[in-house]
N, CA and C of each residue as an Amber inpcrd file, in Angstrom:
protein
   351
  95.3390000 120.4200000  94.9020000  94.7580000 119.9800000  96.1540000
  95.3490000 118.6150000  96.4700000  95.9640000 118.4450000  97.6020000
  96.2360000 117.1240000  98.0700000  95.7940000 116.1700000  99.3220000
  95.4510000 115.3480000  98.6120000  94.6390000 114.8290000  99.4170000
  95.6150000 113.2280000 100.8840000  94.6220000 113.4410000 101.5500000
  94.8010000 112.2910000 102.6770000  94.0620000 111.6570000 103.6250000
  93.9420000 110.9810000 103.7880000  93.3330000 109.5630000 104.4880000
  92.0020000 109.0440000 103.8050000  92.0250000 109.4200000 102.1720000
  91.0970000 109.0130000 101.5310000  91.2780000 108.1040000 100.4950000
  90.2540000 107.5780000  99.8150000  90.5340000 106.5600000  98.3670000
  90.9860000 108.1640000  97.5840000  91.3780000 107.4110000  96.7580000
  92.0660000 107.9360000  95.9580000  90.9240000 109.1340000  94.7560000
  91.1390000 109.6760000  94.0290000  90.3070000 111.1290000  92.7800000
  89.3880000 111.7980000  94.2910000  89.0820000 112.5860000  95.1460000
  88.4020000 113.1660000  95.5430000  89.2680000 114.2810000  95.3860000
  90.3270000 114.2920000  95.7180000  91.0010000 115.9860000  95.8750000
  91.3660000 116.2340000  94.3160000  91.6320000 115.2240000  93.2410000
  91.8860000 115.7160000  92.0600000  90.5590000 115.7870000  91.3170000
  89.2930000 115.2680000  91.7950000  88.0810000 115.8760000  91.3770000
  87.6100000 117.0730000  91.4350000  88.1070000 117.3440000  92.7020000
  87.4030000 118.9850000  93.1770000  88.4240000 119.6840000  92.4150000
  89.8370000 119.4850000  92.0590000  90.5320000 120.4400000  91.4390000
  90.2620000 120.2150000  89.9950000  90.1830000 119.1190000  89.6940000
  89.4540000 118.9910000  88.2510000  88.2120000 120.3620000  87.8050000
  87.0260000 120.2730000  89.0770000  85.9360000 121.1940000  89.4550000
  86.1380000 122.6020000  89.2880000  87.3890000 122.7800000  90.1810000
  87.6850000 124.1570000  90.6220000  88.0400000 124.9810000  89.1210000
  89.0120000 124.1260000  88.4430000  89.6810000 124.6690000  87.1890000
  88.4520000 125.2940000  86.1360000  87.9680000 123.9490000  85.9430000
  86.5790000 124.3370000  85.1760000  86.2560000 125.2720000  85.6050000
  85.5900000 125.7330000  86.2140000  84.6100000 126.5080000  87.1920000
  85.4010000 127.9890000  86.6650000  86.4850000 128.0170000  87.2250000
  87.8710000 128.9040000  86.9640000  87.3520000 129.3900000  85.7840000
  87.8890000 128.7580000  84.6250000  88.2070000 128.8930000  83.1820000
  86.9030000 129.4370000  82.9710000  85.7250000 129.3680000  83.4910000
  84.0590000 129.3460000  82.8080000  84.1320000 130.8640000  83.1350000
  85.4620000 131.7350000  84.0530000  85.3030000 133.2450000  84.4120000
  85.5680000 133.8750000  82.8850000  85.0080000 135.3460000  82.7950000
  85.6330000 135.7390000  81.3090000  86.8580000 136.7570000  82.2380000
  87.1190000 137.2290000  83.2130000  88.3360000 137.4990000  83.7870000
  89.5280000 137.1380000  84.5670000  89.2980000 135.4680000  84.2000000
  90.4560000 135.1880000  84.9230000  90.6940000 134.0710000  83.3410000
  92.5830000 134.0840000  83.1150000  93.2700000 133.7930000  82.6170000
  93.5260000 132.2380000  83.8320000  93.4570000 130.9230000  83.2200000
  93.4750000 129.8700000  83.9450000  94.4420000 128.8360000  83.3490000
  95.4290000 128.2560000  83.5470000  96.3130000 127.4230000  83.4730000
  95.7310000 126.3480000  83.1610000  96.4010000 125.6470000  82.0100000
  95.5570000 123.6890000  82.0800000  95.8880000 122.8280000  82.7540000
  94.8610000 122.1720000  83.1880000  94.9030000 121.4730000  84.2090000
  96.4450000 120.4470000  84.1240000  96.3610000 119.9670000  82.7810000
  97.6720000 119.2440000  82.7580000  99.2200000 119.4890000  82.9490000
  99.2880000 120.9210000  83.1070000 100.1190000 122.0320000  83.5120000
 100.4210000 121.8470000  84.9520000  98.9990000 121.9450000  86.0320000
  99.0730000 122.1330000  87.3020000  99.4210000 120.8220000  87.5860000
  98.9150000 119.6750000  87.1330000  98.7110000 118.1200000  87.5640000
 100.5940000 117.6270000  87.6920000 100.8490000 118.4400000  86.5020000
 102.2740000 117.9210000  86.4000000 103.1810000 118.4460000  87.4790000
 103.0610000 119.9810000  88.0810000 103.4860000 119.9950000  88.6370000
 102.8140000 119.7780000  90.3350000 102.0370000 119.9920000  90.3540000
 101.7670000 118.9160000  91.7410000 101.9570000 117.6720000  91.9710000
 102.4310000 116.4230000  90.8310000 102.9600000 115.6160000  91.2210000
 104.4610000 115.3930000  91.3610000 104.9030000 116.9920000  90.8310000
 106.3180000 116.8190000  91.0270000 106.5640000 117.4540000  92.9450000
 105.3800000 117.7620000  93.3430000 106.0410000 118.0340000  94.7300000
 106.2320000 119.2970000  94.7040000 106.2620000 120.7140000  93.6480000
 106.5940000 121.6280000  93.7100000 105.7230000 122.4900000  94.7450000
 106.4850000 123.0560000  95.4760000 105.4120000 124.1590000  96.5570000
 104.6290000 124.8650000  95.5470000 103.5880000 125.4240000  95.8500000
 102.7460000 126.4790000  95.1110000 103.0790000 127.8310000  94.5720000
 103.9140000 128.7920000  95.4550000 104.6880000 130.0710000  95.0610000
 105.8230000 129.6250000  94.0730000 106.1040000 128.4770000  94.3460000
 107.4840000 128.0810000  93.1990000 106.5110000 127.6920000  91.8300000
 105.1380000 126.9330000  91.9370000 104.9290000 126.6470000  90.7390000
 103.6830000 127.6360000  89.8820000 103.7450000 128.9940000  90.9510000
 102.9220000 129.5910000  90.2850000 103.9310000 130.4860000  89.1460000
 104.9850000 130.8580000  89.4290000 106.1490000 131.5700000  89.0250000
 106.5440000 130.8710000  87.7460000 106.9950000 129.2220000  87.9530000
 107.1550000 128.7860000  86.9470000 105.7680000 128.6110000  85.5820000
 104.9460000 128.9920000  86.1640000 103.2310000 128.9320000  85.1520000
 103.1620000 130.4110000  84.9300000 104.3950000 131.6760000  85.5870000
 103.8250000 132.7460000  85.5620000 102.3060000 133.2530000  85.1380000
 102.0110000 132.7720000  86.9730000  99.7570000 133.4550000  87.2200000
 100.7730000 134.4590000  88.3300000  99.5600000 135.1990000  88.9700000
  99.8440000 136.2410000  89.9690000  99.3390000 135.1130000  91.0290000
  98.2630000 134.1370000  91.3700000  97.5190000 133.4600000  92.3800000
  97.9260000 132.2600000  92.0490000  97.9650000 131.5260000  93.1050000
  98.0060000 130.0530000  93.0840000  96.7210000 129.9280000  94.3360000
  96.0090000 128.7380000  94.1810000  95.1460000 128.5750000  94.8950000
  95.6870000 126.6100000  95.2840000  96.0240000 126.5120000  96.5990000
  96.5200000 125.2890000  96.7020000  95.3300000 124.3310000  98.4270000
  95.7180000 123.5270000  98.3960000  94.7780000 122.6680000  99.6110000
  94.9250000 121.3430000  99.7360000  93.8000000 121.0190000 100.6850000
  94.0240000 119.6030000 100.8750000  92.5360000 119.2180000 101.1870000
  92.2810000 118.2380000 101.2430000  91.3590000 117.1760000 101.0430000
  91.5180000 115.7880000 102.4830000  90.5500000 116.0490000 103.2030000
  91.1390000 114.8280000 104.0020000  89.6320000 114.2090000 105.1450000
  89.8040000 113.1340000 105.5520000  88.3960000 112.5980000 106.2060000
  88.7880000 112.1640000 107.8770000  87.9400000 112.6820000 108.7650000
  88.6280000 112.6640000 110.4290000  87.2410000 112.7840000 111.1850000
  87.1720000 111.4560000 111.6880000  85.6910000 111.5180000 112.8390000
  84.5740000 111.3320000 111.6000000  84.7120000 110.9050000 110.5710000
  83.1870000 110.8180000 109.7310000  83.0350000 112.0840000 109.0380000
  83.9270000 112.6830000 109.1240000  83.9780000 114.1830000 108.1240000
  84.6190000 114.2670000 107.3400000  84.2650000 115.1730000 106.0210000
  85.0370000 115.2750000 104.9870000  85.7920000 117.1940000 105.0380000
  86.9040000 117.3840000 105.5360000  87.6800000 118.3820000 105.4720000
  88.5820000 118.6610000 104.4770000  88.1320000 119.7100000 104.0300000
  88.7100000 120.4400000 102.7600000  89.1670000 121.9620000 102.9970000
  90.4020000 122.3370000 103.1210000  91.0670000 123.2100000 103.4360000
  91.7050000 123.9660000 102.3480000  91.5000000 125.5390000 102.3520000
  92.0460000 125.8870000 100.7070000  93.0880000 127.3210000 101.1200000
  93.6770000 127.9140000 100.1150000  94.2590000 128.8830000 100.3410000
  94.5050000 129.3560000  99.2470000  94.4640000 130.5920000  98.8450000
  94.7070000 131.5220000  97.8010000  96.0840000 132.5650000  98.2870000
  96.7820000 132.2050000  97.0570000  98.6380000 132.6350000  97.4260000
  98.8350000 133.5980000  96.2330000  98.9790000 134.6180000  96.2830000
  99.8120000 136.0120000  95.7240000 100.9870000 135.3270000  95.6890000
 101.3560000 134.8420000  94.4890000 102.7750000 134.5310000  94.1220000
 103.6040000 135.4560000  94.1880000 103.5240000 136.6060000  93.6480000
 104.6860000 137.7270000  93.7190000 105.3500000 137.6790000  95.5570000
 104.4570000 137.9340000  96.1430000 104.4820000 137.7180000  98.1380000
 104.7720000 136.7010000  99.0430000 104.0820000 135.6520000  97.7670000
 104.0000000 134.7880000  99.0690000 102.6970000 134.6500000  99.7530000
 101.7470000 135.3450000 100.0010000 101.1890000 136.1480000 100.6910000
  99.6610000 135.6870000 100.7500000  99.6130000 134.9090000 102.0340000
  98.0830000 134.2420000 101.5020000  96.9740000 135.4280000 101.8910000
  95.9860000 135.0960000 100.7780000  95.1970000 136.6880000 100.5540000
  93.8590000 136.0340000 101.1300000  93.6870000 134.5060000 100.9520000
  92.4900000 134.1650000 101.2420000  92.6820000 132.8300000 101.6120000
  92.0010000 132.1870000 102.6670000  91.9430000 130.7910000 103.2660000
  90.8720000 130.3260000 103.6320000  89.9190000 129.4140000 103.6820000
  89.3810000 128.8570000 104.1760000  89.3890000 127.4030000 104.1580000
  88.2420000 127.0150000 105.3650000  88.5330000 124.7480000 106.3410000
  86.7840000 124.8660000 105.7570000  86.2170000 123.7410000 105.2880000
  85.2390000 123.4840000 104.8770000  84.9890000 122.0660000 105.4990000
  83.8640000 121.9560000 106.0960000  83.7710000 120.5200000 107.2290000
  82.5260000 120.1340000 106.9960000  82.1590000 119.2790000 106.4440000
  81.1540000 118.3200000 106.0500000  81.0210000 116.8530000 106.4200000
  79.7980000 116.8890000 106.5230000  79.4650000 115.1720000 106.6070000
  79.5720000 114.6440000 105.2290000  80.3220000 113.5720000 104.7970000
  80.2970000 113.2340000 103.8750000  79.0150000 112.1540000 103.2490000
  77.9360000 112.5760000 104.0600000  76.6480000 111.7370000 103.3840000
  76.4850000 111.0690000 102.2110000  76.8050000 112.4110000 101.2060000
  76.4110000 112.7730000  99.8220000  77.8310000 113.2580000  99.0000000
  79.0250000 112.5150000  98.8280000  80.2880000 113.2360000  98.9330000
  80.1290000 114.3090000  97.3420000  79.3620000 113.7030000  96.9510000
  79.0940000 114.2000000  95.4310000  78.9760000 115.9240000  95.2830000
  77.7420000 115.7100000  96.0630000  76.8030000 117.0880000  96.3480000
  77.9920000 117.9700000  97.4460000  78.4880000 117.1600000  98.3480000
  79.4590000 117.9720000  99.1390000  80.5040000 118.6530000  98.3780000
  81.2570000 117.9360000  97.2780000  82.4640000 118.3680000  96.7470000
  81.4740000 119.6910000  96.4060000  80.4280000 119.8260000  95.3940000
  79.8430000 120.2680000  94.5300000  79.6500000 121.3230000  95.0930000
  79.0520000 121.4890000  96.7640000  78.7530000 122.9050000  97.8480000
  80.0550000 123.3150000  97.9700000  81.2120000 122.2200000  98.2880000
  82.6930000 122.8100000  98.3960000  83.5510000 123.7250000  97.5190000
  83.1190000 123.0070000  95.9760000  83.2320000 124.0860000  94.9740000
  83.2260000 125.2870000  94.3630000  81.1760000 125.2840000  94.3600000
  80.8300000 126.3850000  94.5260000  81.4220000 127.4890000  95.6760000
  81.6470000 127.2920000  96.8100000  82.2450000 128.1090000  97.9810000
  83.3280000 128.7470000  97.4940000  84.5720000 127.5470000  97.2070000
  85.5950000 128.1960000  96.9230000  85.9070000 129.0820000  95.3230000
  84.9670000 128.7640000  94.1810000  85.0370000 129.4010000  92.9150000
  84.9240000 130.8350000  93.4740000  83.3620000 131.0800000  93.7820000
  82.9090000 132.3510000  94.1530000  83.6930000 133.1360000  95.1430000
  84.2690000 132.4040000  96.4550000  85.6160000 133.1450000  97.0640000
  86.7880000 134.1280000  96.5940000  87.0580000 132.7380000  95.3820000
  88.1410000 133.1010000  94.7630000  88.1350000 134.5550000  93.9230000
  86.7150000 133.9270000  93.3910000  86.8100000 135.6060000  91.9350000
  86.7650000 136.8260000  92.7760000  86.0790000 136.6080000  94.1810000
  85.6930000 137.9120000  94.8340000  86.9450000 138.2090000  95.2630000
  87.9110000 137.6010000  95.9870000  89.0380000 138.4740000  96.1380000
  90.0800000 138.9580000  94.9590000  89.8840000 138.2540000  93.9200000
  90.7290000 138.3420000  92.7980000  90.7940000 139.8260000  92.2430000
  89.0290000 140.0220000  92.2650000  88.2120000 141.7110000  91.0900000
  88.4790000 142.2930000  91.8780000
């Protein structure tokens, strides 16, 4: 997840989140985080670095704050394709950014496994 026009750990929190969350499935096989971290700071697109992690999904996004909102945008990518299978924009007031990441999370974990099974 990459983030913009924010302080800095919110988008590597929620992916911190997401992974966990991930790994806690007993059917999904999940990459370590220090795996993904490395290559998202190398800049690698997502279909290129799901290939090189050989997963079938990459799940990639962004993180960003506009008008007093906290927007979090995600996408689930069929590496073999290309082929985004699942997307969603998540738009919150950032009141409570805590509890927000935390609703943002939950959204996208449960998304994810459902299109996965």
């Amino acid at each position: 997840v990459e983030e913009s026009g924010l302080r800095g750990g919110l988008a590597d929190g929620l992916t911190h989140d997401i992974i966990t969350r991930l790994a806690k499935l007993r059917d999904f096989f999940v990459i370590a985080r220090g795996s993904v971290f490395a290559l998202a700071d190398r800049r690698i697109a997502p279909e290129e670095a799901g290939r090189r992690l050989k997963v079938d999904y990459v799940a990639a996004g962004t993180v960003r704050s506009a008008a007093g909102r906290l927007i979090v945008t995600v996408e689930l990518i069929e590496v073999r394709t290309a082929r985004i299978v699942w997307a969603e924009t998540f738009e919150r007031r950032p009141d409570d950014t805590f509890a927000v990441l935390d609703d943002i999370g939950d959204s996208i974990v449960s998304s994810i496994s459902a299109e996965i099974e």
